[in-house]
Tab-separated table of C-alpha atoms in Angstrom:
chain	number	residue	atom	x	y	z
R	1	MET	CA	0.000	0.000	0.000
R	2	ASP	CA	2.842	2.369	0.865
R	3	ILE	CA	4.507	1.594	-2.465
R	4	LEU	CA	1.265	2.305	-4.360
R	5	MET	CA	0.735	5.599	-2.552
R	6	ARG	CA	4.327	6.583	-3.232
R	7	GLU	CA	3.885	5.862	-6.950
R	8	ILE	CA	0.677	7.885	-7.057
R	9	TYR	CA	2.402	10.756	-5.257
R	10	MET	CA	5.354	10.707	-7.686
R	11	LEU	CA	3.074	10.574	-10.731
R	12	SER	CA	0.942	13.420	-9.388
R	13	ASN	CA	4.011	15.583	-8.857
R	14	SER	CA	5.212	14.822	-12.365
R	15	ILE	CA	1.808	15.693	-13.878
R	16	LEU	CA	1.644	18.966	-11.939
R	17	SER	CA	5.173	19.811	-13.026
R	18	GLN	CA	4.243	19.240	-16.675
R	19	LEU	CA	1.110	21.366	-16.287
R	20	ARG	CA	3.065	24.242	-14.713
R	21	MET	CA	5.491	24.136	-17.615
R	22	ILE	CA	2.966	24.090	-20.471
R	23	SER	CA	-0.013	25.974	-18.984
R	24	PRO	CA	1.223	29.561	-19.664
R	25	TYR	CA	1.828	28.757	-23.360
R	26	TRP	CA	-1.480	26.888	-23.601
R	27	ILE	CA	-3.492	29.731	-22.042
R	28	VAL	CA	-1.826	32.405	-24.187
R	29	GLY	CA	-2.429	30.247	-27.252
R	30	LEU	CA	-6.116	29.777	-26.456
R	31	VAL	CA	-6.655	33.486	-25.830
R	32	ALA	CA	-4.838	34.426	-29.040
R	33	GLY	CA	-6.750	31.791	-31.016
R	34	SER	CA	-10.119	33.010	-29.732
R	35	LEU	CA	-9.230	36.639	-30.447
R	36	VAL	CA	-8.333	35.767	-34.028
R	37	SER	CA	-11.389	33.531	-34.364
R	38	VAL	CA	-13.880	36.144	-33.177
R	39	TYR	CA	-12.379	39.357	-34.542
R	40	LEU	CA	-10.250	38.371	-37.553
R	41	SER	CA	-11.645	35.152	-39.071
R	42	SER	CA	-14.089	37.017	-41.355
R	43	ARG	CA	-11.259	39.245	-42.569
R	44	ILE	CA	-9.117	36.190	-43.272
R	45	ALA	CA	-11.963	34.648	-45.280
R	46	SER	CA	-12.468	37.871	-47.261
R	47	LYS	CA	-8.745	38.062	-48.059
R	48	VAL	CA	-8.740	34.483	-49.336
R	49	ALA	CA	-11.865	35.165	-51.412
R	50	LYS	CA	-10.009	37.924	-53.282
R	51	LEU	CA	-7.077	35.696	-54.290
R	52	SER	CA	-7.295	34.501	-57.878
R	53	ALA	CA	-4.072	35.101	-59.817
R	54	GLU	CA	-1.770	32.238	-60.767
R	55	ARG	CA	1.181	33.788	-58.982
R	56	LEU	CA	3.559	32.450	-56.369
R	57	TRP	CA	2.839	35.358	-54.017
R	58	VAL	CA	-0.873	34.513	-54.115
R	59	ILE	CA	-0.163	30.917	-53.078
R	60	CYS	CA	2.206	32.131	-50.346
R	61	LEU	CA	-0.445	34.503	-49.002
R	62	ALA	CA	-3.074	31.731	-49.019
R	63	SER	CA	-0.709	29.455	-47.065
R	64	PHE	CA	-0.017	32.194	-44.518
R	65	LEU	CA	-3.738	32.889	-44.099
R	66	GLY	CA	-4.337	29.162	-43.576
R	67	ILE	CA	-1.890	29.158	-40.671
R	68	ALA	CA	-3.464	32.351	-39.285
R	69	SER	CA	-6.934	30.774	-39.344
R	70	PRO	CA	-7.878	29.447	-35.883
R	71	LEU	CA	-10.767	27.305	-37.132
R	72	CYS	CA	-10.757	23.537	-36.656
R	73	MET	CA	-11.051	21.483	-39.847
R	74	PHE	CA	-14.802	21.025	-39.410
R	75	GLY	CA	-14.995	24.828	-39.437
R	76	THR	CA	-12.481	25.231	-42.244
R	77	VAL	CA	-14.173	22.773	-44.619
R	78	PRO	CA	-17.455	24.743	-44.937
R	79	LEU	CA	-15.381	27.908	-45.340
R	80	ILE	CA	-13.375	26.329	-48.169
R	81	ALA	CA	-16.625	25.128	-49.774
R	82	ALA	CA	-18.088	28.638	-49.598
R	83	LEU	CA	-14.924	30.147	-51.075
R	84	GLY	CA	-14.884	27.532	-53.835
R	85	GLN	CA	-18.489	28.315	-54.704
R	86	LYS	CA	-17.480	31.982	-54.975
R	87	GLY	CA	-14.916	31.047	-57.629
R	88	VAL	CA	-11.703	31.037	-55.604
R	89	PRO	CA	-9.188	28.910	-57.590
R	90	GLN	CA	-8.389	25.381	-56.471
R	91	HIS	CA	-4.669	26.045	-55.974
R	92	VAL	CA	-5.496	28.851	-53.525
R	93	LEU	CA	-7.932	26.622	-51.627
R	94	ALA	CA	-5.403	23.760	-51.517
R	95	SER	CA	-2.670	25.988	-50.123
R	96	PHE	CA	-5.025	27.431	-47.503
R	97	MET	CA	-6.389	23.995	-46.508
R	98	VAL	CA	-3.058	22.190	-46.116
R	99	SER	CA	-1.363	24.875	-44.029
R	100	SER	CA	-4.537	25.214	-41.926
R	101	VAL	CA	-4.442	21.469	-41.196
R	102	LEU	CA	-0.833	21.609	-40.050
R	103	LEU	CA	-0.797	24.688	-37.828
R	104	ASN	CA	-2.884	27.422	-36.213
R	105	PRO	CA	-2.029	30.358	-33.914
R	106	ASN	CA	-2.843	28.448	-30.723
R	107	LEU	CA	-0.755	25.409	-31.629
R	108	TRP	CA	2.179	27.520	-32.803
R	109	LEU	CA	2.342	29.442	-29.527
R	110	VAL	CA	2.228	26.199	-27.509
R	111	SER	CA	5.124	24.916	-29.650
R	112	PHE	CA	7.421	27.425	-27.942
R	113	VAL	CA	7.522	24.980	-25.021
R	114	LEU	CA	9.906	23.005	-27.254
R	115	GLY	CA	12.137	26.020	-27.837
R	116	LEU	CA	12.308	28.965	-30.223
R	117	GLU	CA	14.175	27.035	-32.917
R	118	ILE	CA	11.620	24.231	-33.191
R	119	ALA	CA	8.641	26.617	-33.015
R	120	LEU	CA	9.990	28.783	-35.842
R	121	THR	CA	10.990	25.774	-37.936
R	122	ARG	CA	7.510	24.282	-37.501
R	123	LEU	CA	5.998	27.550	-38.731
R	124	VAL	CA	8.246	27.640	-41.799
R	125	LEU	CA	7.563	23.994	-42.663
R	126	ALA	CA	3.780	24.352	-42.354
R	127	PHE	CA	3.946	27.425	-44.589
R	128	LEU	CA	6.196	25.669	-47.119
R	129	CYS	CA	3.964	22.588	-47.219
R	130	GLY	CA	0.954	24.783	-48.007
R	131	VAL	CA	2.868	26.577	-50.757
R	132	LEU	CA	4.021	23.312	-52.353
R	133	ALA	CA	0.460	21.957	-52.198
R	134	GLY	CA	-0.811	25.058	-54.006
R	135	LEU	CA	1.887	24.796	-56.670
R	136	ALA	CA	1.188	21.079	-57.171
R	137	VAL	CA	-2.533	21.739	-57.683
R	138	LEU	CA	-1.806	24.682	-59.974
R	139	TYR	CA	0.383	22.641	-62.319
R	140	PHE	CA	-1.133	19.149	-62.088
R	141	PHE	CA	-4.844	19.935	-61.704
R	142	LYS	CA	-5.252	22.784	-64.155
R	143	GLY	CA	-8.587	22.199	-65.873
R	144	LYS	CA	-9.421	19.316	-63.502
R	145	ASP	CA	-11.631	19.185	-60.441
R	146	LEU	CA	-9.819	18.511	-57.170
R	147	PHE	CA	-12.541	19.455	-54.691
R	148	SER	CA	-16.094	18.162	-54.433
R	149	PHE	CA	-18.178	20.480	-52.271
R	150	GLY	CA	-21.567	18.792	-52.517
R	151	GLN	CA	-24.310	20.563	-50.589
R	152	PHE	CA	-22.548	22.848	-48.127
R	153	SER	CA	-24.367	25.711	-46.518
R	154	ASN	CA	-22.502	28.781	-45.349
R	155	LYS	CA	-24.524	29.900	-42.350
R	156	LYS	CA	-22.685	32.525	-40.372
R	157	LYS	CA	-23.152	32.625	-36.652
R	158	LYS	CA	-22.305	35.612	-34.549
R	159	ARG	CA	-19.484	34.725	-32.186
R	160	ALA	CA	-18.445	36.286	-28.892
R	161	PHE	CA	-14.989	36.191	-27.361
R	162	LEU	CA	-15.722	34.732	-23.913
R	163	PRO	CA	-18.006	31.880	-25.117
R	164	ASP	CA	-15.474	31.040	-27.826
R	165	LEU	CA	-12.649	30.995	-25.275
R	166	ALA	CA	-14.706	28.862	-22.868
R	167	LYS	CA	-15.432	26.399	-25.650
R	168	ALA	CA	-11.722	26.201	-26.526
R	169	PHE	CA	-10.850	25.508	-22.881
R	170	ARG	CA	-13.561	22.861	-22.641
R	171	ILE	CA	-12.432	21.062	-25.790
R	172	THR	CA	-8.667	21.133	-25.219
R	173	THR	CA	-8.414	20.599	-21.448
R	174	PRO	CA	-9.110	16.818	-21.466
R	175	TYR	CA	-6.522	16.285	-24.200
R	176	LEU	CA	-3.945	18.403	-22.401
R	177	ILE	CA	-4.441	16.379	-19.199
R	178	MET	CA	-4.234	13.173	-21.224
R	179	GLY	CA	-0.993	14.336	-22.813
R	180	VAL	CA	0.747	15.318	-19.588
R	181	THR	CA	-0.435	12.091	-17.924
R	182	LEU	CA	1.016	9.978	-20.726
R	183	THR	CA	4.221	11.999	-20.494
R	184	ALA	CA	4.451	11.447	-16.724
R	185	LEU	CA	3.834	7.708	-17.162
R	186	GLY	CA	6.473	7.542	-19.877
R	187	GLU	CA	9.067	9.409	-17.843
R	188	ARG	CA	8.373	7.173	-14.857
R	189	TYR	CA	8.224	3.748	-16.489
R	190	ILE	CA	9.900	3.912	-19.929
R	191	PRO	CA	13.714	3.822	-19.680
R	192	PRO	CA	15.286	6.847	-21.460
R	193	GLU	CA	17.667	4.508	-23.287
R	194	TRP	CA	14.687	2.995	-25.129
R	195	ILE	CA	13.802	6.398	-26.574
R	196	ALA	CA	17.450	7.129	-27.317
R	197	GLY	CA	17.741	3.744	-29.035
R	198	MET	CA	14.627	4.305	-31.111
R	199	PHE	CA	15.487	7.838	-32.225
R	200	GLY	CA	18.931	9.050	-31.195
R	201	THR	CA	21.067	6.323	-32.742
R	202	ARG	CA	18.951	5.779	-35.866
R	203	ARG	CA	18.814	9.026	-37.768
R	204	GLY	CA	16.996	7.823	-40.871
R	205	LEU	CA	14.723	5.305	-39.169
R	206	GLY	CA	13.924	7.731	-36.347
R	207	VAL	CA	11.949	9.930	-38.749
R	208	LEU	CA	9.984	6.909	-39.970
R	209	PHE	CA	9.310	5.812	-36.373
R	210	ALA	CA	8.143	9.319	-35.436
R	211	THR	CA	5.871	9.581	-38.482
R	212	THR	CA	4.363	6.172	-37.745
R	213	LEU	CA	3.859	6.936	-34.049
R	214	SER	CA	2.103	10.202	-34.896
R	215	VAL	CA	-0.845	8.323	-36.412
R	216	PRO	CA	-2.121	6.708	-33.173
R	217	LEU	CA	-0.651	9.208	-30.681
R	218	TYR	CA	-1.509	12.598	-32.191
R	219	ILE	CA	-4.950	13.332	-30.718
R	220	CYS	CA	-4.561	16.982	-29.773
R	221	GLY	CA	-1.693	19.308	-30.694
R	222	ALA	CA	-1.259	20.840	-27.246
R	223	GLY	CA	-1.537	17.433	-25.577
R	224	THR	CA	1.363	15.992	-27.580
R	225	ILE	CA	3.779	18.842	-26.790
R	226	PRO	CA	4.858	17.543	-23.329
R	227	LEU	CA	5.256	14.065	-24.831
R	228	ILE	CA	7.546	15.383	-27.582
R	229	ARG	CA	9.477	17.452	-25.059
R	230	ALA	CA	10.138	14.359	-22.942
R	231	TRP	CA	11.273	12.434	-26.028
R	232	LEU	CA	13.619	15.268	-27.044
R	233	VAL	CA	15.205	15.204	-23.582
R	234	ALA	CA	15.576	11.416	-23.879
R	235	GLY	CA	17.381	11.646	-27.221
R	236	MET	CA	14.827	12.213	-29.970
R	237	GLY	CA	16.235	14.218	-32.869
R	238	THR	CA	14.821	17.572	-33.976
R	239	GLY	CA	13.998	16.168	-37.406
R	240	ASP	CA	12.103	13.276	-35.805
R	241	ALA	CA	10.085	15.671	-33.642
R	242	LEU	CA	9.180	17.900	-36.568
R	243	ALA	CA	8.177	14.896	-38.697
R	244	PHE	CA	5.857	13.851	-35.852
R	245	MET	CA	4.362	17.355	-35.657
R	246	LEU	CA	3.786	17.510	-39.423
R	247	ALA	CA	2.379	14.025	-39.990
R	248	GLY	CA	0.304	14.058	-36.781
R	249	PRO	CA	-2.190	16.810	-37.696
R	250	ALA	CA	-2.461	15.498	-41.254
R	251	THR	CA	-3.386	11.995	-40.078
R	252	LYS	CA	-5.496	12.947	-37.042
R	253	LEU	CA	-8.842	11.173	-37.390
R	254	ASN	CA	-10.970	14.328	-37.073
R	255	ASN	CA	-8.915	16.148	-39.691
R	256	LEU	CA	-8.949	13.159	-42.045
R	257	SER	CA	-12.730	12.839	-41.919
R	258	ALA	CA	-13.160	16.583	-42.482
R	259	VAL	CA	-10.755	16.716	-45.432
R	260	LYS	CA	-12.332	13.647	-47.039
R	261	MET	CA	-15.651	15.520	-47.129
R	262	ILE	CA	-14.312	17.825	-49.847
R	263	LEU	CA	-11.963	15.405	-51.618
R	264	GLY	CA	-12.856	12.206	-53.408
R	265	THR	CA	-11.176	9.001	-52.289
R	266	LYS	CA	-8.449	9.233	-54.934
R	267	HIS	CA	-7.626	12.871	-54.204
R	268	PHE	CA	-7.852	12.247	-50.472
R	269	LEU	CA	-5.180	9.545	-50.766
R	270	LEU	CA	-3.026	11.890	-52.840
R	271	TYR	CA	-3.325	14.558	-50.131
R	272	LEU	CA	-2.374	12.050	-47.439
R	273	ALA	CA	0.629	10.746	-49.397
R	274	PHE	CA	1.781	14.293	-50.139
R	275	VAL	CA	1.760	15.478	-46.506
R	276	VAL	CA	3.303	12.281	-45.097
R	277	CYS	CA	6.068	12.305	-47.728
R	278	PHE	CA	6.705	15.977	-46.968
R	279	ALA	CA	6.967	15.171	-43.246
R	280	VAL	CA	9.420	12.318	-43.828
R	281	LEU	CA	11.622	14.181	-46.333
R	282	THR	CA	11.835	17.386	-44.297
R	283	GLY	CA	12.451	15.325	-41.155
R	284	TRP	CA	15.425	13.674	-42.850
R	285	ILE	CA	16.772	16.988	-44.161
R	286	ILE	CA	16.439	18.770	-40.816
R	287	GLY	CA	17.868	15.772	-38.981
R	288	PHE	CA	20.958	16.029	-41.161
R	289	PHE	CA	21.574	19.705	-40.410
R	290	MET	CA	20.207	20.099	-36.841
């Protein structure tokens, strides 16, 4: 009984320590995300709606606006459908959608828990992935239909800051607690040399391991941050961590089901292959230099 109580006490301390570390970034991220969602999301949508030229700067702007959008994918999909019905080109929509899947203001701010270098690199990679997606659609789907919008309605609801913030807290809190609990359990019962053996001594395979692990483990972006931080301390490479953070959002079940709503099966598989290959290749490249 004493041993059990001691284990519970140690785990509780570890969980509280993780929460103290990540909570300031999480709270700032939620507040920033709600502010953008309530006061800037309509402006972001109007900016995207005006993009039509087949120019690199247009694709870059669409990718940046996708990252700036705080909407979840089930909010982004109707927005993309509405923009598509207004005549916004497919390459613009593709760039906006892909970067929006990979990153948002809240998640980017929480990423600073992992350090300035990783947070900035994650931002650049999400932006670059959106740009490449837009260019690929521009050159390979010219004159072809990529999206299938079906019967989407674009009903706008008036949003208020405090209810939006409360909803964000309510949705993300269980996943954050789950993430820090898994991290505490891992730190307590998984030997660090296992993590070092899986990632640290296998540069090329580490990226593949991280990409594979992201599929079942990436449930919520903020919840995975303490887990990644613990792995980095144990020997995970920067390239492995970034591959996890790129492939994870792209293969998260909620995001997959939302994206599939506007892509046919064939195009959905192409999207999935594109993002996963991007995660693996950039993970290898970054692992070589960082």
